[in-house]
mmCIF file of C-alpha atoms in Angstrom:
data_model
loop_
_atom_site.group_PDB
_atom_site.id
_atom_site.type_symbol
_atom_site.label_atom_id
_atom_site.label_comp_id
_atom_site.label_asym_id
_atom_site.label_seq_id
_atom_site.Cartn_x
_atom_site.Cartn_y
_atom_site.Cartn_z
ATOM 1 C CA UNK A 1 -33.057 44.684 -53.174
ATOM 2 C CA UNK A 2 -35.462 41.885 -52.324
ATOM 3 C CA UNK A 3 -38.214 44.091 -50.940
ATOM 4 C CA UNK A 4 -40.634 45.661 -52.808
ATOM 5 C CA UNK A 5 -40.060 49.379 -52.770
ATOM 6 C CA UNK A 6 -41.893 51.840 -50.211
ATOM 7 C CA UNK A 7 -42.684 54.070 -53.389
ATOM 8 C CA UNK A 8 -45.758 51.700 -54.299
ATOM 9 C CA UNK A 9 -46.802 52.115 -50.771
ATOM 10 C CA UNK A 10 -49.678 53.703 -49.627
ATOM 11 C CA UNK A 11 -48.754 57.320 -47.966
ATOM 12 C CA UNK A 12 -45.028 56.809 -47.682
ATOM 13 C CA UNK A 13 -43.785 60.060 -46.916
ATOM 14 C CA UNK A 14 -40.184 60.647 -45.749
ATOM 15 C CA UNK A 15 -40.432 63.195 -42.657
ATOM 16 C CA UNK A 16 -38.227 66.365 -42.845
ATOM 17 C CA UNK A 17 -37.052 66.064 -39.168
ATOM 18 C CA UNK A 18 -37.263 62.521 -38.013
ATOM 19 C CA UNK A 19 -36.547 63.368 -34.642
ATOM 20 C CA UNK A 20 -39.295 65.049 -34.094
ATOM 21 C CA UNK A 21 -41.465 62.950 -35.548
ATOM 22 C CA UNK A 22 -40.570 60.390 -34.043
ATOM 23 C CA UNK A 23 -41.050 62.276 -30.567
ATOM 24 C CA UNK A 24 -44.861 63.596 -32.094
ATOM 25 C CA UNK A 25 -45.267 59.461 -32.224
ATOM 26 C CA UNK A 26 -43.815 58.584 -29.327
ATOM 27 C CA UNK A 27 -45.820 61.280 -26.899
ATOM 28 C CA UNK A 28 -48.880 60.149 -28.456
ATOM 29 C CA UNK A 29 -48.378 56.269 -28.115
ATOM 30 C CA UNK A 30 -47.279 56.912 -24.415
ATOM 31 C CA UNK A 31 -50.445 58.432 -23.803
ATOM 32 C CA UNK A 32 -52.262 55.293 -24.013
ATOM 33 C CA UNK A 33 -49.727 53.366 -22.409
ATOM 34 C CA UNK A 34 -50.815 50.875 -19.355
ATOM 35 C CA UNK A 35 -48.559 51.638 -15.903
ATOM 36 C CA UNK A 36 -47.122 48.086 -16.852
ATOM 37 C CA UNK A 37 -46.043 48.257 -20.251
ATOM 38 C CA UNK A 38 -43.074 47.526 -22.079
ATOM 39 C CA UNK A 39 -41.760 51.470 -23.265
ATOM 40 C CA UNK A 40 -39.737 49.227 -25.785
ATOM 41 C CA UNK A 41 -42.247 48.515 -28.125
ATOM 42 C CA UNK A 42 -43.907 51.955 -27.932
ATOM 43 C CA UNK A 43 -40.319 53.141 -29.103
ATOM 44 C CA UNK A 44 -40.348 50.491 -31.952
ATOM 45 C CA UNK A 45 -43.948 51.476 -33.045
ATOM 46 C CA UNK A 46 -43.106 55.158 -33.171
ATOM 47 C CA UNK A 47 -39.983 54.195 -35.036
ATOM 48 C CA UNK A 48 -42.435 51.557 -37.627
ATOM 49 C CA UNK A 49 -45.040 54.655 -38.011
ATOM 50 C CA UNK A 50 -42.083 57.526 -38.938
ATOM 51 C CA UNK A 51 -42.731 57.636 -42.540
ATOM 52 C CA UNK A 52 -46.762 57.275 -41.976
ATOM 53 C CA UNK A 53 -48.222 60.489 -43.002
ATOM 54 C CA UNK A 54 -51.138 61.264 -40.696
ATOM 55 C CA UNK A 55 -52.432 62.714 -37.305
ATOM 56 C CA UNK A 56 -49.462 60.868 -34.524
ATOM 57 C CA UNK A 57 -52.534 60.766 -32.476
ATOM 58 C CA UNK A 58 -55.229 59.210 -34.817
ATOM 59 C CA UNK A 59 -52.218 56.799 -35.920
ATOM 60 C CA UNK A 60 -51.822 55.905 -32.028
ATOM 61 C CA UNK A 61 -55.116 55.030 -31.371
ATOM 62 C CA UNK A 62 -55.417 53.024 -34.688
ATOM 63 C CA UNK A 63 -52.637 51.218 -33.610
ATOM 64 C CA UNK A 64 -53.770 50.705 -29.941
ATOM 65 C CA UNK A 65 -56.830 49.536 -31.538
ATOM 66 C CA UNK A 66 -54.954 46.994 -33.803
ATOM 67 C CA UNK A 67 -53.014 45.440 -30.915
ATOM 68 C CA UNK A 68 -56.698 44.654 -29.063
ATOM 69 C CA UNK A 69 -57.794 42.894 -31.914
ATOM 70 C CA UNK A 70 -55.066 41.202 -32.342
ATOM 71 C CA UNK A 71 -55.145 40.128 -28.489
ATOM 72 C CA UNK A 72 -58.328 38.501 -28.784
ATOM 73 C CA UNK A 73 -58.042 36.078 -31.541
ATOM 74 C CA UNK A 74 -53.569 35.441 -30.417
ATOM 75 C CA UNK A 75 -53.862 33.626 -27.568
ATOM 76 C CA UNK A 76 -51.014 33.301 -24.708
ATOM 77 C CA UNK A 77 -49.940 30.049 -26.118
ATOM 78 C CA UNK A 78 -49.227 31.816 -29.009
ATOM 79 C CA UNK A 79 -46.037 33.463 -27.742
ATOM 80 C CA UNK A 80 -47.237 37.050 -29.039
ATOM 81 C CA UNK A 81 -47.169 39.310 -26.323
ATOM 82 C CA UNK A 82 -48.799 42.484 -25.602
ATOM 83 C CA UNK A 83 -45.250 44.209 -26.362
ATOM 84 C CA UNK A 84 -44.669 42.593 -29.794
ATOM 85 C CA UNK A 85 -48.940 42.825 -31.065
ATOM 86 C CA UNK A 86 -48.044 46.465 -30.541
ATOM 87 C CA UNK A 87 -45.546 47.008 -32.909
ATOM 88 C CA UNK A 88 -47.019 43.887 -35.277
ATOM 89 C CA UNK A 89 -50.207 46.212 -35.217
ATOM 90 C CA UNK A 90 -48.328 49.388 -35.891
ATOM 91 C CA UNK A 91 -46.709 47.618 -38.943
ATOM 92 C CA UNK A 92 -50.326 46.605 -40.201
ATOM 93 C CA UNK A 93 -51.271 50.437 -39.595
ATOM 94 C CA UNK A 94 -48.204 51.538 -41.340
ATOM 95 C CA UNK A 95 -49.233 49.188 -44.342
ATOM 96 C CA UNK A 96 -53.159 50.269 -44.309
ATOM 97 C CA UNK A 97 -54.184 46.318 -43.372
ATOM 98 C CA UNK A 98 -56.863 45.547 -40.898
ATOM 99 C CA UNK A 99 -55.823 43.264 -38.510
ATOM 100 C CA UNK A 100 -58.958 40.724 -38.985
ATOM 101 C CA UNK A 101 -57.556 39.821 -42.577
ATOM 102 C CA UNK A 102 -53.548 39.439 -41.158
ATOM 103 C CA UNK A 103 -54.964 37.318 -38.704
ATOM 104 C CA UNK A 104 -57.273 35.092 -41.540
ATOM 105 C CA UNK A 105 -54.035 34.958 -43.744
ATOM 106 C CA UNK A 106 -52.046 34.044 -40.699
ATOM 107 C CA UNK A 107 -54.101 30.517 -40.099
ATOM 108 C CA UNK A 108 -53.622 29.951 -43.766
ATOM 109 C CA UNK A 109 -50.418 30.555 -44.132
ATOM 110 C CA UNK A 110 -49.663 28.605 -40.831
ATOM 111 C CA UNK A 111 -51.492 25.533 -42.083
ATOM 112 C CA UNK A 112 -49.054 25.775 -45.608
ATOM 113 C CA UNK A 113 -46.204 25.806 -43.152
ATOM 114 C CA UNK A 114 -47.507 22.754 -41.395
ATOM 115 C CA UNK A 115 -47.997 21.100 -44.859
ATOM 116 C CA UNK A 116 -44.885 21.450 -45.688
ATOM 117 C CA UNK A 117 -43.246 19.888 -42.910
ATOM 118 C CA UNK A 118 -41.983 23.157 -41.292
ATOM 119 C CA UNK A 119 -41.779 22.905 -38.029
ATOM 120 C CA UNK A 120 -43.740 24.989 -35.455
ATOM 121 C CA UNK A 121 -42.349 28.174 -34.532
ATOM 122 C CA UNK A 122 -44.763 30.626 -32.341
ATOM 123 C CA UNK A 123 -43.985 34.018 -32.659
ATOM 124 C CA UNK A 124 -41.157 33.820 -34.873
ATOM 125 C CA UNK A 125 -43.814 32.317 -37.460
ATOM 126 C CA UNK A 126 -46.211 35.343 -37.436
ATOM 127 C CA UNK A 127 -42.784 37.466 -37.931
ATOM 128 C CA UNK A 128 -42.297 35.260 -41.019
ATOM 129 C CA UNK A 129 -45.845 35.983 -42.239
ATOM 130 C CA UNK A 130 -45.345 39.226 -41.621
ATOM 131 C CA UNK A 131 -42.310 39.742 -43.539
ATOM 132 C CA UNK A 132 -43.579 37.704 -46.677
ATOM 133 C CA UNK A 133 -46.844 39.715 -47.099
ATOM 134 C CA UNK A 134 -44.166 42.295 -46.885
ATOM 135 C CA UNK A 135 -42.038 40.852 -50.231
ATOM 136 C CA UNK A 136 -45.251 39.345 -52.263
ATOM 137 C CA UNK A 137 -48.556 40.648 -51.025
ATOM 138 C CA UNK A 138 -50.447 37.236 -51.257
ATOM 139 C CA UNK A 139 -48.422 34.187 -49.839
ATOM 140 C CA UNK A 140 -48.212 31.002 -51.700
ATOM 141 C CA UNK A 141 -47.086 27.589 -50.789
ATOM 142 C CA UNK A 142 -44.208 28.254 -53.242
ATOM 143 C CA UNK A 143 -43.085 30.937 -51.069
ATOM 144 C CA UNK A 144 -43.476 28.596 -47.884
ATOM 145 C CA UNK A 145 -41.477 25.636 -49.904
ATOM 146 C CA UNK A 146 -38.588 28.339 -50.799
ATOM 147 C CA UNK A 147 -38.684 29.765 -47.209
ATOM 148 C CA UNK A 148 -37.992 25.829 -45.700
ATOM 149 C CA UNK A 149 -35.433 25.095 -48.570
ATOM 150 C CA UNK A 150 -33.562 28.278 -47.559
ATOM 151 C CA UNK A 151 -33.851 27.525 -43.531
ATOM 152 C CA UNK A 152 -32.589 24.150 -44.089
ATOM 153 C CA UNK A 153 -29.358 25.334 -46.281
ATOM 154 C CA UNK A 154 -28.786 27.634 -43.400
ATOM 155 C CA UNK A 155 -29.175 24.240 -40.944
ATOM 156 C CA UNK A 156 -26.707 22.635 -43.152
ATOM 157 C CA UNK A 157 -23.493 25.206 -42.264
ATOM 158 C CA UNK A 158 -25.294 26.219 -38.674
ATOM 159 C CA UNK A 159 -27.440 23.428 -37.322
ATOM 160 C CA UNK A 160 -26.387 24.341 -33.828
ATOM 161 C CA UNK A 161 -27.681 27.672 -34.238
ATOM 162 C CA UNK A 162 -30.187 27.707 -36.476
ATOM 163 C CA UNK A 163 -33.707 27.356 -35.399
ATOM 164 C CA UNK A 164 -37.155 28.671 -35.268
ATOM 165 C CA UNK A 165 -35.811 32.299 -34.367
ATOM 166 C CA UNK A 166 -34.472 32.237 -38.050
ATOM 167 C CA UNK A 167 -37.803 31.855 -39.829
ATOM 168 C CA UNK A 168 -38.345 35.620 -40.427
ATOM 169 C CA UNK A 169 -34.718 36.283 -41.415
ATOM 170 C CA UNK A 170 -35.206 33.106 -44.002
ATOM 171 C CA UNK A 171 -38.296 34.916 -44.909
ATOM 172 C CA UNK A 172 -36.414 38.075 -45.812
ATOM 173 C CA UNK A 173 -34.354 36.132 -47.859
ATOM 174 C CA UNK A 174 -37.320 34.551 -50.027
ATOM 175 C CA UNK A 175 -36.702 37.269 -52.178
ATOM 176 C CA UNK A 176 -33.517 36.781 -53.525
ATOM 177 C CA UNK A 177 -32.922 35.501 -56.914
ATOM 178 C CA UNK A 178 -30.233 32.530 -55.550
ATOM 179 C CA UNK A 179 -31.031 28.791 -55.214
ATOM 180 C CA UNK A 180 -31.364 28.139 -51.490
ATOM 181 C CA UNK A 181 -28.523 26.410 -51.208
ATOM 182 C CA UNK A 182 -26.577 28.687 -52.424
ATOM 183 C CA UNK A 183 -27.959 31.576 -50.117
ATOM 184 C CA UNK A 184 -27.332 29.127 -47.344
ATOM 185 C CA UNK A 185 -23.514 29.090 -48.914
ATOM 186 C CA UNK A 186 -23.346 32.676 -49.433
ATOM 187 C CA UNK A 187 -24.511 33.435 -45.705
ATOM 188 C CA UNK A 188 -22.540 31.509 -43.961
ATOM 189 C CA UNK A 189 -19.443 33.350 -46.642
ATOM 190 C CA UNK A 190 -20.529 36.510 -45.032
ATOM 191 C CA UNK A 191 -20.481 34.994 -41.832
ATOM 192 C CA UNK A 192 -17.093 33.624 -41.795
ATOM 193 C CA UNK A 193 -15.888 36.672 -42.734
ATOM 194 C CA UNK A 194 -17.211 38.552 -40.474
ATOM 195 C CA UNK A 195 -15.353 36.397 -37.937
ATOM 196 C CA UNK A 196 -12.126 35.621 -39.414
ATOM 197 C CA UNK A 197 -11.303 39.219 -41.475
ATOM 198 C CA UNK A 198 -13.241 41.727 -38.405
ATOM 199 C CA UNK A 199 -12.911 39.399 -35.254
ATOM 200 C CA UNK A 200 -16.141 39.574 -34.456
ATOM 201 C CA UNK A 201 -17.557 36.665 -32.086
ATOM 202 C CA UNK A 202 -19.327 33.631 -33.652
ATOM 203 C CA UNK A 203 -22.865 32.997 -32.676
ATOM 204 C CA UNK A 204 -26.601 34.271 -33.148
ATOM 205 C CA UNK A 205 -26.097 38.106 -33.416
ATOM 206 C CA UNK A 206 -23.650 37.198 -36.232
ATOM 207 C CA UNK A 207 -25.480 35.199 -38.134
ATOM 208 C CA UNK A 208 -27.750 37.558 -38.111
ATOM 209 C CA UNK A 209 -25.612 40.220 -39.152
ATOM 210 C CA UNK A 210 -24.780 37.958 -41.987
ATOM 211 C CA UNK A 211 -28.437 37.059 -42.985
ATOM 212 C CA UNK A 212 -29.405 41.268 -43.558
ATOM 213 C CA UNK A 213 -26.199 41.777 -45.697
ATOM 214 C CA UNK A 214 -26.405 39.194 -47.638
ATOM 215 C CA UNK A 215 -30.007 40.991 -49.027
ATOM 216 C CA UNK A 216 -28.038 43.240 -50.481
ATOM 217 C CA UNK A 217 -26.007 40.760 -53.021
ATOM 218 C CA UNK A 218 -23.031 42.107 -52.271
ATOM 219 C CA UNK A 219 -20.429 39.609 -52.419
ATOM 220 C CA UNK A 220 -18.416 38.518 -49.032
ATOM 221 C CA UNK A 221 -15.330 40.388 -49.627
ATOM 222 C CA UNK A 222 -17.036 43.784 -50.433
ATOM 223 C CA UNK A 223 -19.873 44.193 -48.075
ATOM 224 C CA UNK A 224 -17.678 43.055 -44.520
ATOM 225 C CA UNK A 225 -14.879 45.703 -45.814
ATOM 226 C CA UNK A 226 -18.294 48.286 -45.654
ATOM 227 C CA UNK A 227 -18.992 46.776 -42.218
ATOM 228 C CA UNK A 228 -15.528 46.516 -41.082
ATOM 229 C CA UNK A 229 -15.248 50.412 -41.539
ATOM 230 C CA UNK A 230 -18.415 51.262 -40.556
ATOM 231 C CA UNK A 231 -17.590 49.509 -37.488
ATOM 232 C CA UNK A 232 -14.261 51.218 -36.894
ATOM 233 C CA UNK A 233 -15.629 54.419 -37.508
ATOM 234 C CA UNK A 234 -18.013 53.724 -34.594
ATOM 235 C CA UNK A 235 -16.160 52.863 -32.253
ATOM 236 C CA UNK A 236 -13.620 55.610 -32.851
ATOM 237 C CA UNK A 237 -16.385 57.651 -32.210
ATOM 238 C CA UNK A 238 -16.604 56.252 -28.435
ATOM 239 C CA UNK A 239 -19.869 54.359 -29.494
ATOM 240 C CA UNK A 240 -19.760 50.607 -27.976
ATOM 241 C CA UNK A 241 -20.752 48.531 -30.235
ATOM 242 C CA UNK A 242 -21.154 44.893 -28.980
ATOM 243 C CA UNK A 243 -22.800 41.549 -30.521
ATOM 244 C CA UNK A 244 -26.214 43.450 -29.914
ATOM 245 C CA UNK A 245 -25.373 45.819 -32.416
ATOM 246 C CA UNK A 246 -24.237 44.460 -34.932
ATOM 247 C CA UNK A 247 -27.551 44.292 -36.749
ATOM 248 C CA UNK A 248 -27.793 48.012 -36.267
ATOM 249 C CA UNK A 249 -23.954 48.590 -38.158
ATOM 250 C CA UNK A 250 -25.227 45.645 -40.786
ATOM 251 C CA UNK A 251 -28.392 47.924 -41.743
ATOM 252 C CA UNK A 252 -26.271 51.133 -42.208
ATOM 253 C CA UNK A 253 -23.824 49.366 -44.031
ATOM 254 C CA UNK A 254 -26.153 49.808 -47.570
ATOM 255 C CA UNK A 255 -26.333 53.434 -47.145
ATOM 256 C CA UNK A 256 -23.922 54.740 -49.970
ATOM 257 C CA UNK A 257 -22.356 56.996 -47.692
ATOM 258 C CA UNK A 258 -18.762 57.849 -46.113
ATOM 259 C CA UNK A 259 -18.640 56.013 -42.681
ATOM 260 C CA UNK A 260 -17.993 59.130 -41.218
ATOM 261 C CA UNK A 261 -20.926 61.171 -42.124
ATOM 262 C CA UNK A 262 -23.278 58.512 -40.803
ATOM 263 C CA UNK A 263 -21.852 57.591 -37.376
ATOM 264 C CA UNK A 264 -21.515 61.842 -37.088
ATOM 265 C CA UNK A 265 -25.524 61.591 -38.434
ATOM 266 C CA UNK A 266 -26.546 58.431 -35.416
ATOM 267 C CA UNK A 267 -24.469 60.347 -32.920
ATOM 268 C CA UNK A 268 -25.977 63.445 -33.567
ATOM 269 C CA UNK A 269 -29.739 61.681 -33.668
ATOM 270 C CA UNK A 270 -28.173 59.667 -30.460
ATOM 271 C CA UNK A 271 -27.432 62.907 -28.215
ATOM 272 C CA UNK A 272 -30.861 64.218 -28.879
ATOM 273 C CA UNK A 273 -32.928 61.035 -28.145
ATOM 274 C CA UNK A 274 -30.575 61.161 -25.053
ATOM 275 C CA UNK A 275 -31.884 64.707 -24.168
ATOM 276 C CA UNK A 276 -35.435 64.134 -24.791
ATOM 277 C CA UNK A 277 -35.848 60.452 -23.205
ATOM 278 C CA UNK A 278 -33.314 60.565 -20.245
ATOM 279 C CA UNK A 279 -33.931 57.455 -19.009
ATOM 280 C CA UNK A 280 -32.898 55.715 -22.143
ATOM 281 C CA UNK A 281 -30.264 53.397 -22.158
ATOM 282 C CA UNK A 282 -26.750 54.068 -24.220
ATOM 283 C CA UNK A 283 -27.695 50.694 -26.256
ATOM 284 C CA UNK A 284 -31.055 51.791 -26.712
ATOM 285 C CA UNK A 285 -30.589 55.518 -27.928
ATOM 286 C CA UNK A 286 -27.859 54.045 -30.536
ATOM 287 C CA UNK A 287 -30.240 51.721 -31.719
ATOM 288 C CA UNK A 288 -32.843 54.444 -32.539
ATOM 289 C CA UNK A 289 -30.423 56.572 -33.380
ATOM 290 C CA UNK A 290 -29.361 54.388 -36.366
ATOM 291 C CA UNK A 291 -32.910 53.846 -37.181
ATOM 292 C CA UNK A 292 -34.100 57.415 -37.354
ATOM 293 C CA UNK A 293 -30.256 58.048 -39.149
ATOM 294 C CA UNK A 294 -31.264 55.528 -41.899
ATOM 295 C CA UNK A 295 -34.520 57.103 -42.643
ATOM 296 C CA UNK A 296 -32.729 60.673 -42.823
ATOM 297 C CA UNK A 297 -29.721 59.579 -44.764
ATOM 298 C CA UNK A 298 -31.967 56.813 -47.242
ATOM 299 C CA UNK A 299 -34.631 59.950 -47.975
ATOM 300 C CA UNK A 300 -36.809 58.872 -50.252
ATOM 301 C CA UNK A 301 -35.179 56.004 -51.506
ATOM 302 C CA UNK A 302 -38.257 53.325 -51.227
ATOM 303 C CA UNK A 303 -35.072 50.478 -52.290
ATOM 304 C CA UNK A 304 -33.076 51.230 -49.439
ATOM 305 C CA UNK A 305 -35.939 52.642 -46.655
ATOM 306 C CA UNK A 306 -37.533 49.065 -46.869
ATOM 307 C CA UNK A 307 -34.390 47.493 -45.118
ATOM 308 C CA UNK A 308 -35.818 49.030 -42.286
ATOM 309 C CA UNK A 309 -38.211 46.654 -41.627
ATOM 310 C CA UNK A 310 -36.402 43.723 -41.621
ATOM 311 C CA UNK A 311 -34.433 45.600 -38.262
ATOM 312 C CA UNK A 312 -37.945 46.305 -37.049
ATOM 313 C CA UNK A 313 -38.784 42.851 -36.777
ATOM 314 C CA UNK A 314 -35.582 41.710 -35.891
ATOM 315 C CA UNK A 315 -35.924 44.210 -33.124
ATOM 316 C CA UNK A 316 -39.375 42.373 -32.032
ATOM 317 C CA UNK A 317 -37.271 39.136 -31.433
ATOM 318 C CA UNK A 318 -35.100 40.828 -29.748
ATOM 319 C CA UNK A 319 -37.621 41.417 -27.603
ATOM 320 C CA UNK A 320 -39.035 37.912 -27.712
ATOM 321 C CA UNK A 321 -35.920 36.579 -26.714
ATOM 322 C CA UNK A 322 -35.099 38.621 -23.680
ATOM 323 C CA UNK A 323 -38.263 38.252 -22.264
ATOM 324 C CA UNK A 324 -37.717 34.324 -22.395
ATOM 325 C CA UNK A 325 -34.625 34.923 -21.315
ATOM 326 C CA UNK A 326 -35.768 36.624 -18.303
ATOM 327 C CA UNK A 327 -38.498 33.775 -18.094
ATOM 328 C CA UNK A 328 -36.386 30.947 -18.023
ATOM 329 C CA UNK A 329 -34.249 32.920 -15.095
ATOM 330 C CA UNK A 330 -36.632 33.772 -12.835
ATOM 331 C CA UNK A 331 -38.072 29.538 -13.338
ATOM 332 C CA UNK A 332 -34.521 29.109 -12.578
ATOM 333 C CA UNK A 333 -34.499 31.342 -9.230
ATOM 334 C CA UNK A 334 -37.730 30.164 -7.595
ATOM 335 C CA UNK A 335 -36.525 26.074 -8.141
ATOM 336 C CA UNK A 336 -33.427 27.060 -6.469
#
């Protein structure tokens, strides 16, 4: 796998009930939570902090603390919002970084990007960052020249859908051992398979779907069969699983395990989230669900667990994107 493994990590502890640890986070992040803010990303932190060994509350208020920083020197124009520093700063937290030195190698790294001729991409940029101090500790241009070769053999198959919003998923593939162009061939393989052999819809979601599975260097054929069934076995279980999901069944699709056992492990995860949170949406509890069933069904398998970050951060632009979404609609409404 292309990330490095959460064995070398510092404190990486797998907890025994992730449920409940993830409820131990989740009270404790609430508790600082402003009457206006996004309970999304307090989810998403509590789900980034799981396997973070440590007081929930002293990790809460490190995190909280992060975020701030963060806040003063990411400016609005920036397009990193209260809701996304959160979980950024709960990822720094997670990995023992202060935020002063993510935010130092974040101009550098930003100025290589503009060097290289990558166009400028706001938040989906410091995802990128994020993701390669993930893979390689210190960034260097090389990294940054691989990152735009592989975004622009994904431009090459996709140029009507590839953009800026791609950067951290081209990051996550920085990794990989392949020429760029050949990742760029090999995604857009996945892709077309996912559409032609499981009828799923073309578009963004897809592509995504198609950027996490190809980390795992499975070849076309093999890994959609995995999906395929993993999907099927979903949806047989009443879960609806729509084109925002299928980053969720993409993720799950590496864990060596009958499809049955882990859609009966996310339902069963899904039910209690449901009980304990009962405001939260059926999307939303199936999307934690999966995430707290990967980290009980990985264990302590650092190869595997580290796939969950690249669904935390595409989780962030999920977040990114509806709120620009929800921008653009209400500029819409009040011209109208």
């Amino acid at each position: 796998m292309p990330f490095r493994n959460l064995d070398g990590d510092p404190g990486f502890v797998v907890p025994p009930d992730p449920l409940a640890r993830f409820d131990e986070l989740l009270t404790a992040l609430d508790a600082g939570r402003g009457w206006m803010q996004d309970k999304v990303a307090i989810r998403l932190a509590a789900i980034t902090l799981l396997v973070t060994p440590g007081d929930a509350k002293r990790l809460a208020a490190s995190t909280r603390t992060g975020s701030a920083v963060l806040g003063e020197r990411l400016g609005w124009f920036s397009g990193v919002d209260e809701s996304v520093r959160l979980v950024i700063a709960a990822q720094l937290v997670k990995a023992d970084a202060h935020p002063e030195e993510f935010l130092d190698d974040l101009e550098r790294v930003r100025q290589m990007f503009r060097a290289d001729g990558l166009r400028r991409g706001g938040v989906y940029e410091v995802l990128a960052v994020l993701v390669l101090r993930r893979l390689f500790g210190r960034i260097e241009h090389e990294h940054v020249e691989r990152l735009h070769g592989i975004y622009e053999a994904m431009k090459a198959h996709h140029w009507w859908l590839t953009g800026p919003e791609d950067f951290p998923a081209c990051a996550m593939l920085v990794g990989r051992p392949e020429e760029p162009a050949a990742i760029g061939t090999g995604t857009d393989a996945i892709y077309k398979a996912l559409h032609e052999q499981a009828g799923l819809s073309r578009g963004d979601p897809l592509q995504t779907a198609a950027h996490i599975l190809y980390l795992g260097g499975v070849e076309a054929p093999v890994i959609v069969e995995r999906f395929s069934g993993l999907l099927a076995a979903f949806r047989a279980a009443g879960a609806k699983i729509g084109t925002r999901e299928y980053d969720e069944v993409a993720i799950l699709s590496f864990v060596a395990q009958p499809a049955a056992n882990i859609v009966t492990t996310v339902r069963e995860l899904e039910a209690g989230l449901r009980t304990r949170l009962k405001w939260l949406s059926e999307r939303d509890a199936l999307s934690l669900g999966a995430s707290l069933a990967f980290v009980r069904l990985v264990g302590a398998s650092g190869e595997l667990g580290t796939l969950a970050d690249a669904k935390l951060l595409l989780d962030m632009q999920t977040i990114v994107t509806a709120r620009q979404t929800a921008s653009i609609a209400a500029m819409s409404a009040a011209t109208t």
